[in-house]
GROMACS .gro file of C-alpha atoms in nm:
model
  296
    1UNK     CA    1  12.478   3.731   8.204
    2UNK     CA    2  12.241   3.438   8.092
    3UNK     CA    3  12.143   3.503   7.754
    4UNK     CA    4  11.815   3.378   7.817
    5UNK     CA    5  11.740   3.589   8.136
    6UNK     CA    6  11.864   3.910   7.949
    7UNK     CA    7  11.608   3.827   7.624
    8UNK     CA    8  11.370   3.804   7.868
    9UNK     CA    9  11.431   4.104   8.085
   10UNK     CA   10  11.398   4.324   7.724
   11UNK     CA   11  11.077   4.145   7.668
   12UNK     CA   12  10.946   4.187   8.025
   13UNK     CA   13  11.009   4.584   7.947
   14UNK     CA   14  10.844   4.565   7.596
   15UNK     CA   15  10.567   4.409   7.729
   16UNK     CA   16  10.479   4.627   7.994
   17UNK     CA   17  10.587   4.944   7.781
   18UNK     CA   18  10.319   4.804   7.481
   19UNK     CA   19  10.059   4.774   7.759
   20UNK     CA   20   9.946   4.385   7.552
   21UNK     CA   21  10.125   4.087   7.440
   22UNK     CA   22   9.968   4.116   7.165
   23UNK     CA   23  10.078   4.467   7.056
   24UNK     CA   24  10.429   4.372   7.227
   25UNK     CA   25  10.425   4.024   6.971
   26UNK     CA   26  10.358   4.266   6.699
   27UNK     CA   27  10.658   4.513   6.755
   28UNK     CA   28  10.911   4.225   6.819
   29UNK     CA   29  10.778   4.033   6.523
   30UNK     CA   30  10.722   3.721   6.751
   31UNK     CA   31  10.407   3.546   6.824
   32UNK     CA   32  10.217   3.627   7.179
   33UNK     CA   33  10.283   3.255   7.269
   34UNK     CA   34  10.599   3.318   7.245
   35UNK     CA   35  10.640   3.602   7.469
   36UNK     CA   36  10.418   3.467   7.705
   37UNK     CA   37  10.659   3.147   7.706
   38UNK     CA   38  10.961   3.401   7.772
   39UNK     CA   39  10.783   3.575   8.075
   40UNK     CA   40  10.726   3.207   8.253
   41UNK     CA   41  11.104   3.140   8.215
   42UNK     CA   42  11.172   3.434   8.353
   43UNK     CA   43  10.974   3.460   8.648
   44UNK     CA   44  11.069   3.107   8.657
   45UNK     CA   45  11.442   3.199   8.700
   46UNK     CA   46  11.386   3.520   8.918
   47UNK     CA   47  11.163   3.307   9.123
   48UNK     CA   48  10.930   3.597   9.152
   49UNK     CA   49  10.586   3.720   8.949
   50UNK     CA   50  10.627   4.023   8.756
   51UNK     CA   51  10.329   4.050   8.587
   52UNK     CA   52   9.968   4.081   8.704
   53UNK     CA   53   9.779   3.941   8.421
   54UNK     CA   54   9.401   3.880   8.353
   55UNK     CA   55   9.187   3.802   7.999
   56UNK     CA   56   9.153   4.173   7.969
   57UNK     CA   57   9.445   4.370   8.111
   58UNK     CA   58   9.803   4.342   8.276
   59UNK     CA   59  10.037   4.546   8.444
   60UNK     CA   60  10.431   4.468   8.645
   61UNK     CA   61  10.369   4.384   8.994
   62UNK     CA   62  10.536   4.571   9.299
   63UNK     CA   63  10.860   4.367   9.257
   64UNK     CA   64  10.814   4.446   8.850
   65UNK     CA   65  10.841   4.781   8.907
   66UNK     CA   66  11.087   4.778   9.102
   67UNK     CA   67  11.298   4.557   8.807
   68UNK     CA   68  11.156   4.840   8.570
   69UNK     CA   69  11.303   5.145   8.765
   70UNK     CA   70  11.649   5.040   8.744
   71UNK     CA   71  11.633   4.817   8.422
   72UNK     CA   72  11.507   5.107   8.202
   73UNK     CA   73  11.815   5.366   8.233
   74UNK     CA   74  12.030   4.984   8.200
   75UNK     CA   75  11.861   4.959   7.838
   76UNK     CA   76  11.884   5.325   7.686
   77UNK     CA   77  12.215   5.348   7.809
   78UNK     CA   78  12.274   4.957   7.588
   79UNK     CA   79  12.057   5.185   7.294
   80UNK     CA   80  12.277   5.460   7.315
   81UNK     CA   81  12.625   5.293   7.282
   82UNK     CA   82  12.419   5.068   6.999
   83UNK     CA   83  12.400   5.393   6.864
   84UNK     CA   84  12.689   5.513   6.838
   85UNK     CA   85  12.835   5.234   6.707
   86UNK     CA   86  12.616   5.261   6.433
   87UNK     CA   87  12.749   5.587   6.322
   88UNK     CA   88  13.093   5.389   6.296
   89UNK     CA   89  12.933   5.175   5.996
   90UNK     CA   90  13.072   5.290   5.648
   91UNK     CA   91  12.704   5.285   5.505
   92UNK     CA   92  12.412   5.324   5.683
   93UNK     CA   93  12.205   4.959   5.753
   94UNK     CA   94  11.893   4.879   5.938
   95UNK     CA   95  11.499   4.909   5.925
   96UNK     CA   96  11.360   5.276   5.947
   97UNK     CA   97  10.983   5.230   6.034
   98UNK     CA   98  10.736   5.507   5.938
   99UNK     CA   99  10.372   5.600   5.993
  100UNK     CA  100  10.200   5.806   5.765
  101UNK     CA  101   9.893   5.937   5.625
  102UNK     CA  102   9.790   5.754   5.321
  103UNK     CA  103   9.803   6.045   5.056
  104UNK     CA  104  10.180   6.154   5.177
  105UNK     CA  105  10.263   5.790   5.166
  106UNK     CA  106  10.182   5.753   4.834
  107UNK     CA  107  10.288   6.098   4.683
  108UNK     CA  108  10.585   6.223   4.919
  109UNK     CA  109  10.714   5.899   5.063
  110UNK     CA  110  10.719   5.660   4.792
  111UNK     CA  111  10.852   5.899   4.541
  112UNK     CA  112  11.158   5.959   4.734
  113UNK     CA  113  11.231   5.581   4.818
  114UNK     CA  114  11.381   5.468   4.492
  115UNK     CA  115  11.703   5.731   4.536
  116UNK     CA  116  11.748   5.577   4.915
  117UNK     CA  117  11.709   5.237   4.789
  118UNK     CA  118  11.973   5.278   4.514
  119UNK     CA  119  12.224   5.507   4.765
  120UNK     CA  120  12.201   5.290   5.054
  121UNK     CA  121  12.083   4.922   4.979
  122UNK     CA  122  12.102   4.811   5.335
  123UNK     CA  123  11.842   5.011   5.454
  124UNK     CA  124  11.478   4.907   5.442
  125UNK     CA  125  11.173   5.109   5.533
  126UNK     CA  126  10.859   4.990   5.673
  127UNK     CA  127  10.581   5.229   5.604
  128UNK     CA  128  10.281   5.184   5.795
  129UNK     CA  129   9.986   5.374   5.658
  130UNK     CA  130   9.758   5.522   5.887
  131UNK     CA  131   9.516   5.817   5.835
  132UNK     CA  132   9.446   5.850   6.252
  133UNK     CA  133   9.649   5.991   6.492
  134UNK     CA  134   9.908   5.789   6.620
  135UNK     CA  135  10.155   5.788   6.899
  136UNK     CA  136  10.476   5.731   6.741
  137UNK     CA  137  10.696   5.705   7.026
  138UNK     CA  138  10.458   5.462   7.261
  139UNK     CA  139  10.424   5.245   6.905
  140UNK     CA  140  10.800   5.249   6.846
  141UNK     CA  141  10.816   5.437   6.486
  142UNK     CA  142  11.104   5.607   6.376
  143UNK     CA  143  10.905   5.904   6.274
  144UNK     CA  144  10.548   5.983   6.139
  145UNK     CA  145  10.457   6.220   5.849
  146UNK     CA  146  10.168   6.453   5.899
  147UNK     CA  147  10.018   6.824   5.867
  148UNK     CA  148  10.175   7.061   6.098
  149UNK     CA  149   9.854   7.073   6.309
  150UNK     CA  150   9.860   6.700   6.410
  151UNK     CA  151  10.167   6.651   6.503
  152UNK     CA  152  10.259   6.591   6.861
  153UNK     CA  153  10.437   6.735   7.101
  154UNK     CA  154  10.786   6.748   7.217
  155UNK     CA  155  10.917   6.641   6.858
  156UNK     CA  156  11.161   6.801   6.608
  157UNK     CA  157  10.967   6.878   6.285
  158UNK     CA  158  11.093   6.888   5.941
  159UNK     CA  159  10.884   7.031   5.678
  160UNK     CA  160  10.886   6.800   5.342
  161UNK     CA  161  10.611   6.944   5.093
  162UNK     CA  162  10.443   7.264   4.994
  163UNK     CA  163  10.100   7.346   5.107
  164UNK     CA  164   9.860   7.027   4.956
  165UNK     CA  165   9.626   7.141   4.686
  166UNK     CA  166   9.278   7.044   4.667
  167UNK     CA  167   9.026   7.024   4.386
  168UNK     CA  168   8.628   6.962   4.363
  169UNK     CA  169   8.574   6.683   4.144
  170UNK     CA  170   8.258   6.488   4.009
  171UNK     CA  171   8.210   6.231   3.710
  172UNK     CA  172   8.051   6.342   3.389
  173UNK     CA  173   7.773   6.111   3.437
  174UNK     CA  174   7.693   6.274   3.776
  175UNK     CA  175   7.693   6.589   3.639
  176UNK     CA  176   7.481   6.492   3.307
  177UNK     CA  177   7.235   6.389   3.597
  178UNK     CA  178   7.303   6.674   3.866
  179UNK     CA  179   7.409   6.970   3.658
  180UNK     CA  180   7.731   7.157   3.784
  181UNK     CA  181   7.764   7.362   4.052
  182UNK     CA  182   7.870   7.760   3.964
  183UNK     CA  183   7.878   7.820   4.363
  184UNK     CA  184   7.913   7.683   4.702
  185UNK     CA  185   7.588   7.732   4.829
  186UNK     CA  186   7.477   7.556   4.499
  187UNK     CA  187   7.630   7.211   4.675
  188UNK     CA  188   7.266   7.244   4.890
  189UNK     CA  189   7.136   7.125   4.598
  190UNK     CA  190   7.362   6.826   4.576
  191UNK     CA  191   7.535   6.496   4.644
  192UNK     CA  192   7.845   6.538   4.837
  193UNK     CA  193   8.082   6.243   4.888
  194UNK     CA  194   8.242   6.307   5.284
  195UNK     CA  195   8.593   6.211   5.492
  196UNK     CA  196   8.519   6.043   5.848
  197UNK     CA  197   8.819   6.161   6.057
  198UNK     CA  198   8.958   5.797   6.229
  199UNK     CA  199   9.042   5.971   6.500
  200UNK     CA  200   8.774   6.175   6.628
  201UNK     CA  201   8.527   5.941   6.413
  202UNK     CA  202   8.353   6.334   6.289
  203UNK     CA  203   8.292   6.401   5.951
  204UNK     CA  204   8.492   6.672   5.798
  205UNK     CA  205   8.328   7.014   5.723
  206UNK     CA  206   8.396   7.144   5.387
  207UNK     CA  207   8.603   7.393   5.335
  208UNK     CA  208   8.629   7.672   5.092
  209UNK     CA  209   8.821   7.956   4.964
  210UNK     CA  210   8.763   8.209   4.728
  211UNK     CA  211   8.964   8.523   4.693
  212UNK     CA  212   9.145   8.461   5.002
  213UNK     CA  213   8.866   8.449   5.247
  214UNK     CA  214   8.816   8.090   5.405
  215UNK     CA  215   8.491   7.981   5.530
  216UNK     CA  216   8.308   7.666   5.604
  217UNK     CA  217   7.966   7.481   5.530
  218UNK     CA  218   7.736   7.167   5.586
  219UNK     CA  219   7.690   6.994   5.241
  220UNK     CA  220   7.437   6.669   5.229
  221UNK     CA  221   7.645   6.374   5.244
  222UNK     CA  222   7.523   6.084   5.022
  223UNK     CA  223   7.845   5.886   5.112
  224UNK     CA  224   8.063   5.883   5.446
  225UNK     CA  225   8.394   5.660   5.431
  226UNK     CA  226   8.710   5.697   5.637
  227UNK     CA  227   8.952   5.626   5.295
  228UNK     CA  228   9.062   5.896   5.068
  229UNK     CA  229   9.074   5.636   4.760
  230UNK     CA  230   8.748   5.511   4.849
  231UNK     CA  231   8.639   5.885   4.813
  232UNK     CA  232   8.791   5.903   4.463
  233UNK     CA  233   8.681   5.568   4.373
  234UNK     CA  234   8.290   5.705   4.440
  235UNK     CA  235   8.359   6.015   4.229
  236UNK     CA  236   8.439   5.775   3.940
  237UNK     CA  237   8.120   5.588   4.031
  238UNK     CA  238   7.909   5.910   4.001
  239UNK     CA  239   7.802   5.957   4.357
  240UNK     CA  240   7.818   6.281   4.422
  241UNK     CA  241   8.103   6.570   4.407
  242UNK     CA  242   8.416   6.519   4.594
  243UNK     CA  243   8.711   6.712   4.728
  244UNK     CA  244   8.999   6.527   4.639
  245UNK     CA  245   9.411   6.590   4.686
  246UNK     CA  246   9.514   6.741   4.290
  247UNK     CA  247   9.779   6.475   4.211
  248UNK     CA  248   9.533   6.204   4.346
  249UNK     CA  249   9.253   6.334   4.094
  250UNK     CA  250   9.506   6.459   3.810
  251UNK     CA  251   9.502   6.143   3.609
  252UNK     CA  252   9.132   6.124   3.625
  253UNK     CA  253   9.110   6.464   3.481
  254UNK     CA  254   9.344   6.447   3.222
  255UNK     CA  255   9.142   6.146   3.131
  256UNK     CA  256   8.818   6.274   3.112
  257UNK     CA  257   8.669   6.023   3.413
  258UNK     CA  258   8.619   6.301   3.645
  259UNK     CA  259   8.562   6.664   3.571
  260UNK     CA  260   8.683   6.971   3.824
  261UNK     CA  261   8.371   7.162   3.988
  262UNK     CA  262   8.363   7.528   4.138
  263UNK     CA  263   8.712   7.641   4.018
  264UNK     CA  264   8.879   7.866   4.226
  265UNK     CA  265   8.701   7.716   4.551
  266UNK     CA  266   8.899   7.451   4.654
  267UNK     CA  267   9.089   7.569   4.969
  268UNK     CA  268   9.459   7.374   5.062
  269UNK     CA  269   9.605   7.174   5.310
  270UNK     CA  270   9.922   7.274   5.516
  271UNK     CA  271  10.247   7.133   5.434
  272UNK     CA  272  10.350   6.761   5.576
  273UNK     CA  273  10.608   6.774   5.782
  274UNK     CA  274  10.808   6.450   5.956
  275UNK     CA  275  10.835   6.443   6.266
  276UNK     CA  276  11.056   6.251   6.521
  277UNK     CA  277  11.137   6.224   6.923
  278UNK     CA  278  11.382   6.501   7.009
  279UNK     CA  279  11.546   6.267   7.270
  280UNK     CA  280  11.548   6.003   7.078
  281UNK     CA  281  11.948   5.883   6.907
  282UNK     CA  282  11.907   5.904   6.558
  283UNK     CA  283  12.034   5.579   6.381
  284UNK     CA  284  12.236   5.650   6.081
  285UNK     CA  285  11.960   5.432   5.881
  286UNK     CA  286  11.748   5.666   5.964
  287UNK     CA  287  11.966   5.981   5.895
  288UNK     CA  288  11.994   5.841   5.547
  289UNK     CA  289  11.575   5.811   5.532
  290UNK     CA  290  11.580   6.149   5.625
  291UNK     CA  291  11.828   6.285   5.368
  292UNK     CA  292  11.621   6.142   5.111
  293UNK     CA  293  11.290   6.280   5.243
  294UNK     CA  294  11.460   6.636   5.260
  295UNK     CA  295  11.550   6.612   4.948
  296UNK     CA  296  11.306   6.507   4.729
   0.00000   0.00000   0.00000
C-alpha cells in the first residue's frame, strides 16, 4: 500500500476519534498544520471529502464513515499483532502515558519510578497531571490513577495505596492571630482555606471524623483555589486553616512552619487505585509500569 495513503488513513481515524485537530496534533505529537496537510493529500488521492469541517467543529462525511466502519476493525487488528509482537521483545520498550491526580503523582507515582527506570531503561513514562476527571480511553492514556469513587467504568482496577490520611493544618502566625480551634464547630469562627473540584467546578465540603462517626459542615472560605499546593502554600502564608494530605504537610510540621489543628478530626481519603481499559492489549512497557506500581 502507499505509505503515504496509509499515514494518512491512521490520521483521518485519529482525527475524527479526537473530535479536533488540535487535540489529534497533540496526541500524535505533530503540529495541526500538519495534519491538516495529511487530510488534503488524502482526500486528494481518494478523490473524495472525508471531512466536514468548519472554524468551530468537524465530523467524517457519509463516504468517511463509511472508510471508518471498515478501517477501524483493519487498525486494532494491526494493534493487536503490534502487540503481540511486543511481548516477543527480551525487555520491555516503549512510552507508558499516565494521568493522575497531582498528590498520587507526586507521592505514589514518582516514588516508584526510579526502580522501573533502573530495571527497564527503555521504557519512559509520561505522566500527565490532572486533578479533573478525565476520559482515559477517548484521550489515549495507558491508565489513570485515582480514588476508587472516580474511576470509570468498564475498567480493571488495581489498588496501589492505603486509605490517604488527612490532617488540619494552620501557620503559627495564623494561629497567634486566630487562636486554635479545640472543635469543629469552632472553624465558624474562622478562616478556612477551600478545594474547587475541576470537574464539577463545586467547592468541597469539609469533612470530619471523630470516633468513627463521619459528618460534614460549611466552614467560611477566605480562599478558593483548584491546586492542592496552592492550598498548602496559603497555610504557610497564614490564611486560614487547611486540610492538607499528611505526607504533603509532614515536612512543614516537623519544621515548625505549620502546626496540626483539631487532632483526631481529620477524616481520610480512599485508597488510589490504577485503572486501565479491560479490552484494551496490554503492552509489555506497560506491564513493566505496572509491576513497579504494584510493588512499591
Amino acid at each position: 500500500m502507499d505509505r503515504d495513503l496509509w499515514s494518512g488513513l491512521a490520521i483521518f481515524a485519529q482525527i475524527v476519534e479526537a473530535g479536533s485537530f488540535a487535540r489529534a496534533a497533540r496526541r500524535l505529537g505533530l503540529s495541526a498544520s500538519a495534519l491538516s496537510h495529511a487530510m488534503r493529500v488524502l482526500e486528494a488521492k481518494l478523490d473524495i471529502r472525508l471531512l466536514d469541517r468548519t472554524t468551530r467543529s468537524l465530523a467524517p462525511t457519509s463516504a468517511g464513515e463509511a472508510l471508518l466502519e471498515r478501517l477501524r476493525p483493519a487498525m486494532a487488528s494491526v494493534e493487536e499483532v503490534l502487540g503481540l509482537l511486543d511481548t516477543a521483545r527480551d525487555r520491555p520498550m516503549g512510552r507508558v502515558r499516565v494521568n493522575a491526580h497531582r498528590p498520587a503523582a507526586v507521592h505514589i507515582i514518582l516514588p516508584r519510578l526510579p526502580a522501573l527506570s533502573r530495571d527497564c531503561p527503555d521504557v519512559s513514562v509520561e505522566l500527565v497531571v490532572n486533578d479533573g476527571l478525565v476520559d482515559i480511553v477517548a484521550e489515549r492514556f495507558d491508565c489513570g490513577v485515582r480514588h476508587a469513587e472516580a474511576l470509570q467504568g468498564d475498567m480493571i482496577s488495581i489498588r496501589i495505596s492505603d486509605p490517604v490520611s488527612l490532617v488540619f493544618v494552620a501557620s503559627p502566625g495564623y494561629l497567634a492571630h486566630h487562636g486554635c480551634p479545640d472543635h469543629a464547630e469552632d472553624l465558624g469562627r474562622h478562616r478556612c482555606i477551600s478545594y474547587r473540584h475541576s470537574t464539577s467546578g463545586t467547592v468541597h465540603r469539609w469533612e470530619f471524623e471523630r470516633n468513627g462517626v463521619t459528618s460534614q459542615q460549611a466552614v467560611p472560605t477566605s480562599f478558593v483555589t483548584n491546586d492542592v499546593d496552592v492550598m498548602r502554600d496559603a497555610a504557610l502564608a497564614g490564611l486560614g486553616i487547611a486540610c492538607l494530605i499528611t505526607e504533603q504537610a509532614t515536612p512543614h510540621l516537623l519544621s515548625g512552619d505549620l502546626v496540626k489543628v483539631l487532632p483526631g478530626w481529620a477524616p481520610a481519603l480512599p485508597p488510589n487505585h490504577l485503572y486501565y481499559p479491560s479490552r484494551r492489549q496490554p503492552t509489555a512497557a506497560f506491564r513493566a509500569f505496572l509491576h513497579a506500581m504494584r510493588d512499591g
